[in-house]
Coordinates of C-alpha atoms in Angstrom, one line a residue:
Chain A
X7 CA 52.7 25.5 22.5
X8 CA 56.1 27.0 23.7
X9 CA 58.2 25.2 21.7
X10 CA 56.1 25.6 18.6
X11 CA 56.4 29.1 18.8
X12 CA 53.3 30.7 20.7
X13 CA 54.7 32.8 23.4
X14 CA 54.8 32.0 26.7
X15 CA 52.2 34.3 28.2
X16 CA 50.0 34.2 25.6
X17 CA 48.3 30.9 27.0
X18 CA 47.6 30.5 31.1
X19 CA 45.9 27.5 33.0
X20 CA 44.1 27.7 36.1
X21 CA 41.7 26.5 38.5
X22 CA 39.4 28.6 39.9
X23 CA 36.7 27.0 41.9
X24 CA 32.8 28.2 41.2
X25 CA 33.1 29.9 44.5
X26 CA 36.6 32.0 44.3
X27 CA 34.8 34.9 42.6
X28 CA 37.9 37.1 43.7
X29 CA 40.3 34.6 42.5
X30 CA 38.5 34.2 38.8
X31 CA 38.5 38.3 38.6
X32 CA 42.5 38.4 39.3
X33 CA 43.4 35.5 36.9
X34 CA 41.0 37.1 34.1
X35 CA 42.5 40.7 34.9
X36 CA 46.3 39.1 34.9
X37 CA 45.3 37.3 31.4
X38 CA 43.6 40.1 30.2
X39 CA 46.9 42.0 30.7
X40 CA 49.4 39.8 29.5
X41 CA 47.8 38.5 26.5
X42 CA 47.4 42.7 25.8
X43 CA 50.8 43.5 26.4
X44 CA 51.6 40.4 23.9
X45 CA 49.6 42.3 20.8
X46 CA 47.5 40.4 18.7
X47 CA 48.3 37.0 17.8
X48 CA 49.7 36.1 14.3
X49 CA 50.5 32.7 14.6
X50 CA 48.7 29.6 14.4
X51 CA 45.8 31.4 12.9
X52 CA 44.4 29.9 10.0
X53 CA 42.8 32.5 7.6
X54 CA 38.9 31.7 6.8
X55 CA 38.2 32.3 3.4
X56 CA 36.2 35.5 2.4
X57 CA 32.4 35.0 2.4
X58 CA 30.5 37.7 0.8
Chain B
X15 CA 74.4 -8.8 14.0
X16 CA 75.5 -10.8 10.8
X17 CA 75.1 -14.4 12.2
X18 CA 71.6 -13.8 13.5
X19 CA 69.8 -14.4 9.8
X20 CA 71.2 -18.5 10.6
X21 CA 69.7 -18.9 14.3
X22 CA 66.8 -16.8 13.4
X23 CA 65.7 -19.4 11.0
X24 CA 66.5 -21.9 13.7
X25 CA 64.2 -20.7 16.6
X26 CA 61.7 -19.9 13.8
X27 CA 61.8 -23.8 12.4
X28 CA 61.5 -24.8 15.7
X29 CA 58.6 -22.8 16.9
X30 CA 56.3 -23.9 14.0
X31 CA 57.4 -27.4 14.0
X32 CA 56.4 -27.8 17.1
X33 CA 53.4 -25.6 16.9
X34 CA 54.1 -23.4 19.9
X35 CA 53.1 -19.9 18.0
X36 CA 50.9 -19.7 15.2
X37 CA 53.0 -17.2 13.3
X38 CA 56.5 -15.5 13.3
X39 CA 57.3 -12.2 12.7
X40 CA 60.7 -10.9 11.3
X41 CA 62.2 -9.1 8.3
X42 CA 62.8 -10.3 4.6
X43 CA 65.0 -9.1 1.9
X44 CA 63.0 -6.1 0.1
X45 CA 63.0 -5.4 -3.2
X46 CA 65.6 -2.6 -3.2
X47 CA 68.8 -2.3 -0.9
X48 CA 68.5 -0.8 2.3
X49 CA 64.6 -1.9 2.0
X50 CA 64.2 -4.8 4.3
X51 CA 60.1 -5.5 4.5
X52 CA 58.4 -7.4 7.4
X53 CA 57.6 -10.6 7.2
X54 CA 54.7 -12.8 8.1
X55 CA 56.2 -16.9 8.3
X56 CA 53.3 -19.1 9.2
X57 CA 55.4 -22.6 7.8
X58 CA 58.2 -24.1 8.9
X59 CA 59.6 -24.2 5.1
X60 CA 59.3 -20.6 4.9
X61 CA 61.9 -19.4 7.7
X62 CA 64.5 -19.5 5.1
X63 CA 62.7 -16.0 4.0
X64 CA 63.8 -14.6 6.9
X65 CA 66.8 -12.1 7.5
X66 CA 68.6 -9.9 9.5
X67 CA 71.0 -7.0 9.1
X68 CA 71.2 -3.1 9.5
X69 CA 68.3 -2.7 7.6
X70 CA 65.6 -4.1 9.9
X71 CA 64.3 -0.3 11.2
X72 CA 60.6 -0.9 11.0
X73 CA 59.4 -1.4 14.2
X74 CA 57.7 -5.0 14.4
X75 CA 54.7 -4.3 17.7
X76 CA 53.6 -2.4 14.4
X77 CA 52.3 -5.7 13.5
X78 CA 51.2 -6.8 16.4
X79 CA 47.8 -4.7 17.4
X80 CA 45.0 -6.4 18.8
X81 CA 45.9 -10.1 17.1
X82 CA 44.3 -13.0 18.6
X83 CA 47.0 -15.6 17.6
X84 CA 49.9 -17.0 19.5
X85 CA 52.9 -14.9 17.5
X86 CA 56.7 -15.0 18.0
X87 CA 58.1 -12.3 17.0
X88 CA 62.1 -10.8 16.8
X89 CA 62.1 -7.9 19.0
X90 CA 65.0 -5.3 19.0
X91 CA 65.5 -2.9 21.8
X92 CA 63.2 -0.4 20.7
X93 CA 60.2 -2.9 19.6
X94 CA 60.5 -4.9 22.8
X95 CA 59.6 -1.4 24.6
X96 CA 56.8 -1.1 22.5
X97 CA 55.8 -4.5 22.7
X98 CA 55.8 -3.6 26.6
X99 CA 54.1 -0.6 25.7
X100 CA 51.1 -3.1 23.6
X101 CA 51.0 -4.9 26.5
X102 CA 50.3 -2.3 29.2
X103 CA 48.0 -0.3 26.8
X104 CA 45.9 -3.9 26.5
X105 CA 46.7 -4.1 22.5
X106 CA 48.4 -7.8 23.1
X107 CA 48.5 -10.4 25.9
X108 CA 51.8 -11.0 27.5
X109 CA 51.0 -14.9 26.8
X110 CA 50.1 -14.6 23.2
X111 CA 53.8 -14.0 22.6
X112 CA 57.2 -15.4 22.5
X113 CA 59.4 -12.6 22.1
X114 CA 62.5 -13.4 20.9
X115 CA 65.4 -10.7 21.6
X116 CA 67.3 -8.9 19.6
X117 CA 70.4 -7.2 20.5
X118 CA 71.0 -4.5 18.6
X119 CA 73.9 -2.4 16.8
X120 CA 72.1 0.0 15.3
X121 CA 70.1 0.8 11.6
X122 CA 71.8 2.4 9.2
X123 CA 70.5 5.5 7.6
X124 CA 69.2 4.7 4.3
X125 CA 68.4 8.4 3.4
X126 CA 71.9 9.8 4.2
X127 CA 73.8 6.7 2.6
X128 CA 71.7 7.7 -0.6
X129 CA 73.3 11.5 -0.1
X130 CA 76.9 10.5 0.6
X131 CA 77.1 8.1 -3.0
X132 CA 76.5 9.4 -6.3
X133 CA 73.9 7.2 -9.0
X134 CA 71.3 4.5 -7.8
X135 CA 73.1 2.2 -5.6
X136 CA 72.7 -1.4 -6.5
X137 CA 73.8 -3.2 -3.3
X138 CA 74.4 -2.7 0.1
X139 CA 76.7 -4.9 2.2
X140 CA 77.9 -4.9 5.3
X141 CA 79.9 -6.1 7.9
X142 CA 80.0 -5.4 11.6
X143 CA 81.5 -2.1 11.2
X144 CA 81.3 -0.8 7.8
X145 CA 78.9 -0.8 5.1
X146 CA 79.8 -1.1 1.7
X147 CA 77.4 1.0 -1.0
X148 CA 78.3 -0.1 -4.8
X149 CA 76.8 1.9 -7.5
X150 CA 76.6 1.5 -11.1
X151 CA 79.9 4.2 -11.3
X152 CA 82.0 3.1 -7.7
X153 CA 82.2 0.9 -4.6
X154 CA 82.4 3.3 -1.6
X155 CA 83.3 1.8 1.9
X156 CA 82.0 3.5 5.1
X157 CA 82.3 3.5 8.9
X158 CA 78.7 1.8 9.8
X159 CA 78.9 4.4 13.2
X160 CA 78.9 7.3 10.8
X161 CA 76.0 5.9 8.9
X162 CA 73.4 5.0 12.0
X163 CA 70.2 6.9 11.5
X164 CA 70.3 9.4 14.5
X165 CA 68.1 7.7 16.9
X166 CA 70.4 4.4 16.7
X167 CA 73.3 6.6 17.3
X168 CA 71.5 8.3 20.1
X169 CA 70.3 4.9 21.5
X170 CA 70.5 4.0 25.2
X171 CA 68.3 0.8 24.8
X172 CA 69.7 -1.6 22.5
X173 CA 69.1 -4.8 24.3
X174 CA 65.5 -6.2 24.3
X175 CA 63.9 -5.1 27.5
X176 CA 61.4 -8.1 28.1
X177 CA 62.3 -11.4 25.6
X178 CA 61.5 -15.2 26.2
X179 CA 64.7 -16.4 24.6
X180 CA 67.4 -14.4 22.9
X181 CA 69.5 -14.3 19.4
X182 CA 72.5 -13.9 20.9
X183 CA 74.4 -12.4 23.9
X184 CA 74.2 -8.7 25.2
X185 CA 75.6 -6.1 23.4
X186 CA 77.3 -3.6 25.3
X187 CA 75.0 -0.4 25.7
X188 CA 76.0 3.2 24.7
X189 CA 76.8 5.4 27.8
X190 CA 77.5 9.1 28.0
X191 CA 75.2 9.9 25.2
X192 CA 73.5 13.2 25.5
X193 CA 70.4 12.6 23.9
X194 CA 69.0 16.3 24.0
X195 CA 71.2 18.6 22.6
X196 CA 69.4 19.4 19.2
X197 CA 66.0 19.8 21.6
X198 CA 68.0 22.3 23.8
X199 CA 69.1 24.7 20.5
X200 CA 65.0 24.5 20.3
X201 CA 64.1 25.9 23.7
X202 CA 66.4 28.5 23.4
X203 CA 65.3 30.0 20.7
X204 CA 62.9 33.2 21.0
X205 CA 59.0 32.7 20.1
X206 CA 59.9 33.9 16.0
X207 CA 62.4 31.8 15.3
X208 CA 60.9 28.7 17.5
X209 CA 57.6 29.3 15.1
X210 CA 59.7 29.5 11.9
X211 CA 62.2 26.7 12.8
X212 CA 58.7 24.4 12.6
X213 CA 57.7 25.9 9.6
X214 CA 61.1 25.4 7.7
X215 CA 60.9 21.7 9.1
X216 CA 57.2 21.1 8.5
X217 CA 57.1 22.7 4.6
X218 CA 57.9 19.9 2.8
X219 CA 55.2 17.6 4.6
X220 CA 52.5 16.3 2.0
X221 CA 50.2 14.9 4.7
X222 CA 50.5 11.1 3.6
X223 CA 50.8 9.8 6.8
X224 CA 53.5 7.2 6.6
X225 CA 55.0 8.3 9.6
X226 CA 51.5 7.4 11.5
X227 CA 51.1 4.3 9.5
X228 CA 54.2 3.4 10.5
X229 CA 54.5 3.9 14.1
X230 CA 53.7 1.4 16.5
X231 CA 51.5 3.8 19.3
X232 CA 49.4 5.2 16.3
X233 CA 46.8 2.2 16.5
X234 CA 43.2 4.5 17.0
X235 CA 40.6 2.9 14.8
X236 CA 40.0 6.3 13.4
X237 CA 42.4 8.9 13.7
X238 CA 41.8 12.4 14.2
X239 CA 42.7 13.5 10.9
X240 CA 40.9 10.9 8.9
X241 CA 37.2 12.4 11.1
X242 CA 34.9 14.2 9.7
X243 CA 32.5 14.5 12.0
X244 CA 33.6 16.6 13.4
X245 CA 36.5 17.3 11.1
X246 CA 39.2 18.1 14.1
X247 CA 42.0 19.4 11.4
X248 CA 41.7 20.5 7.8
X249 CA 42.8 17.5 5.1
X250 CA 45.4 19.8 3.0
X251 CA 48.7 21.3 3.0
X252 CA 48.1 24.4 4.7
X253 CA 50.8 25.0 6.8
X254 CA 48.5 25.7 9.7
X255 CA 46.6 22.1 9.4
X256 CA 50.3 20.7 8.8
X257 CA 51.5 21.7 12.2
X258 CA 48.1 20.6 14.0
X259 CA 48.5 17.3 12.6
X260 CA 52.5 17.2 13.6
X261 CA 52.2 18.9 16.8
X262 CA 49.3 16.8 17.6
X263 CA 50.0 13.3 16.4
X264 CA 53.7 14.2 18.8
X265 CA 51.1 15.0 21.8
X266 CA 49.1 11.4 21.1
X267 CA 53.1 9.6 21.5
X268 CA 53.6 11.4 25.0
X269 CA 54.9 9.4 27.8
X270 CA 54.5 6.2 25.2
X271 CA 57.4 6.9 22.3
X272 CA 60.1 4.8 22.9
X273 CA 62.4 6.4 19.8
X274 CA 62.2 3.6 17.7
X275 CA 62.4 6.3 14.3
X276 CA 59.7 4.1 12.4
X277 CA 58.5 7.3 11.8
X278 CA 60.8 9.5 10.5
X279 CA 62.5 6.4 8.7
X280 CA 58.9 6.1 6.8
X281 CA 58.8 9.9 5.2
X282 CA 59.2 10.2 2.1
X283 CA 60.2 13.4 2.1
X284 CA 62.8 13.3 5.2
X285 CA 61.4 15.3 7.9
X286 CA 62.7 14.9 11.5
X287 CA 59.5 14.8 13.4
X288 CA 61.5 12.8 16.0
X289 CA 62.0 16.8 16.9
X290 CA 58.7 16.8 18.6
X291 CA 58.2 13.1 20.0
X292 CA 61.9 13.8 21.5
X293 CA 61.1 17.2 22.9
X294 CA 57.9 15.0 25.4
X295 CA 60.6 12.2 25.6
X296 CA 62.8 14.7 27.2
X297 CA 59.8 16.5 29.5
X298 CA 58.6 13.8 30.7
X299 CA 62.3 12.5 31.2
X300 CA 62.8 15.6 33.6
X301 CA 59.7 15.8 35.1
X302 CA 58.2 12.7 35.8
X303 CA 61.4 10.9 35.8
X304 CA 60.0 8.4 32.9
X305 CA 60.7 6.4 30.5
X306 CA 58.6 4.7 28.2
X307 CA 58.4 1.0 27.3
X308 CA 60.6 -0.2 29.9
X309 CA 58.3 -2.6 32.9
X310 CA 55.0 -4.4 32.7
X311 CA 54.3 -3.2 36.3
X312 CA 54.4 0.4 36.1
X313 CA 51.8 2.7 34.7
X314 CA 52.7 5.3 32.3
X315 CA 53.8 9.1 33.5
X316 CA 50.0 10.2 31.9
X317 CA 48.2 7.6 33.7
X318 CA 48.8 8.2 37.0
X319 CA 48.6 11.3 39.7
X320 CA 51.6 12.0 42.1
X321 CA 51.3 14.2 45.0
X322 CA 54.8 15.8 43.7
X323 CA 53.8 16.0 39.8
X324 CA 54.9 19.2 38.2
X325 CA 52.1 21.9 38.8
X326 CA 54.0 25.5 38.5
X327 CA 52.2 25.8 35.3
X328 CA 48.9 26.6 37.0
X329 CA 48.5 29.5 38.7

């Protein structure tokens, strides 16, 4: 996805088990921020046609 | 690699005569220069069909998915790591085949021979270092190293890896070749440019899928793009479905493309998607320390689990 052109923190992996409720609320948070401070995303969006 | 068409033939004759494979697979003369087609020789007075020069760039395991027959076949350095690659992925048995090397020179480019001369070009010849182009207005002479396509020239594999008898001797194997460079220019691009440099490269793409047909690893009963239920990527040219196909097929070739350039050799339209399959070569090159196509006894980089495989990417 990098080297296509989607920035770098714009897509995150991680592995939260069921029971790290902590850990699931700091990665969302940190994604949550990062994808935000990115903007929206332009690319690699496929428009859907118009449906009235 | 001139006097290999004679002991082709040879080894050929003397397979079907005495019955020790049910079918050879090599190269004839195609219809137009720089065209050489494969070709299927089932009786011994057929080997005289067969040939080999600098135009022999398909990539023969192509031919060789999920047979049932006993098949020799001529094996460069690239096929013979994708014949490896058959066998390990369960596509062929090691004792169906009688893989006869091929050392290998190098292809020549037919799409940049056809932008260097001007007119239709009538014949091709060639010796072991030049190639000769005649067209209907001149005769141009050329350094055959100038005219490789770029993953001959980039080639660190040229002698079959795995082979039950061989052509002829050795040839000596490129060394200090930096493989990586274009990739490199790639990565260090910012995000804009990285997503436009694949759209520049990708435009021309009209989604016929010679570059799948003709690559070896591309072997699924149904691929992705040809579902419809469910329909994974739309069938048109929108840029958007062109890169999913193109980013995606690259992904499917991870771990297991051994460079062979069937594929960008196939386009019709002359787009370097070797961009992409290089890029995982290189990855998995650096991370996993793999190569593809080169032993029966090891499993692929994306098969198995290491206690020290790459994990920063998870936090």
């Amino acid at each position: 996805m990098e080297l296509m052109g989607i920035e770098r923190d714009r897509v995150h992996m991680s592995w939260v088990s069921s029971a790290e409720a902590t850990k699931f609320i700091d990665v969302v948070t940190q994604v949550t921020e990062a994808v935000r401070a990115l903007g929206p995303n332009t690319r690699f969006v496929k428009p859907q046609a118009k449906v009235a | 690699m001139l006097g290999y068409t004679e002991k082709m033939r040879e080894i050929a004759g003397r397979l079907l005569s005495e019955c020790s494979v049910e079918m050879v697979i090599g190269f004839r003369q195609g219809t137009m220069p720089m065209m050489n087609e494969p070709c299927f020789v089932t009786r011994e007075e057929d080997v005289s069909s067969l040939i080999w020069d600098s135009n022999c760039g398909i990539n023969l395991a192509n031919y060789l998915t999920n047979r049932k027959e006993k098949i020799a076949v001529f094996a460069k350095g690239c096929d013979s790591r994708n014949i490896v690659n058959h066998i390990v992925e369960n596509k062929i048995g090691r004792d169906q085949l009688h893989i006869v090397g091929v050392p290998c020179t190098g292809m020549i480019d037919k799409r940049r021979i056809a932008g260097l001369v001007e007119g239709e070009i009538l014949e091709v010849s060639e010796t072991d270092t030049t190639v000769k182009v005649k067209t209907a207005a001149a005769e141009s002479l050329f350094d055959k190293a100038e005219v490789l396509q770029q993953n001959c020239a980039l080639c660190v594999h040229r002698n079959p890896v795995i082979h039950d008898e061989m052509v002829a001797d050795p040839v000596e194997e490129q060394t200090d070749i930096d493989r990586y460079a274009d990739i490199r220019k790639i990565e260090e691009m910012d995000a804009a440019d990285k997503w436009q440099f694949f759209e520049d490269l990708l435009s021309p793409c009209i989604r016929c899928y010679a570059c799948r047909n003709a690559c070896p690893l591309c072997y699924c009963p149904t691929c992705f793009v040809d579902e419809s239920k469910p329909q994974w990527v739309g069938k048109g040219q929108d840029p958007i479905d062109v890169r999913t196909f193109h980013f995606l097929r690259a992904y499917h070739c991870a771990g297991r493309c051994t460079d062979c350039g069937a594929c960008q050799r196939a386009c019709p339209v002359g787009i370097d998607m070797r961009l992409l399959t290089r890029k995982l070569e290189k990855d998995c090159q650096e991370q996993f320390g793999w190569e593809a196509g080169l032993s029966l006894e090891q499993r692929p980089a994306l098969d198995v689990y290491q206690p020290n495989d790459p994990g920063a990417f998870i936090k």
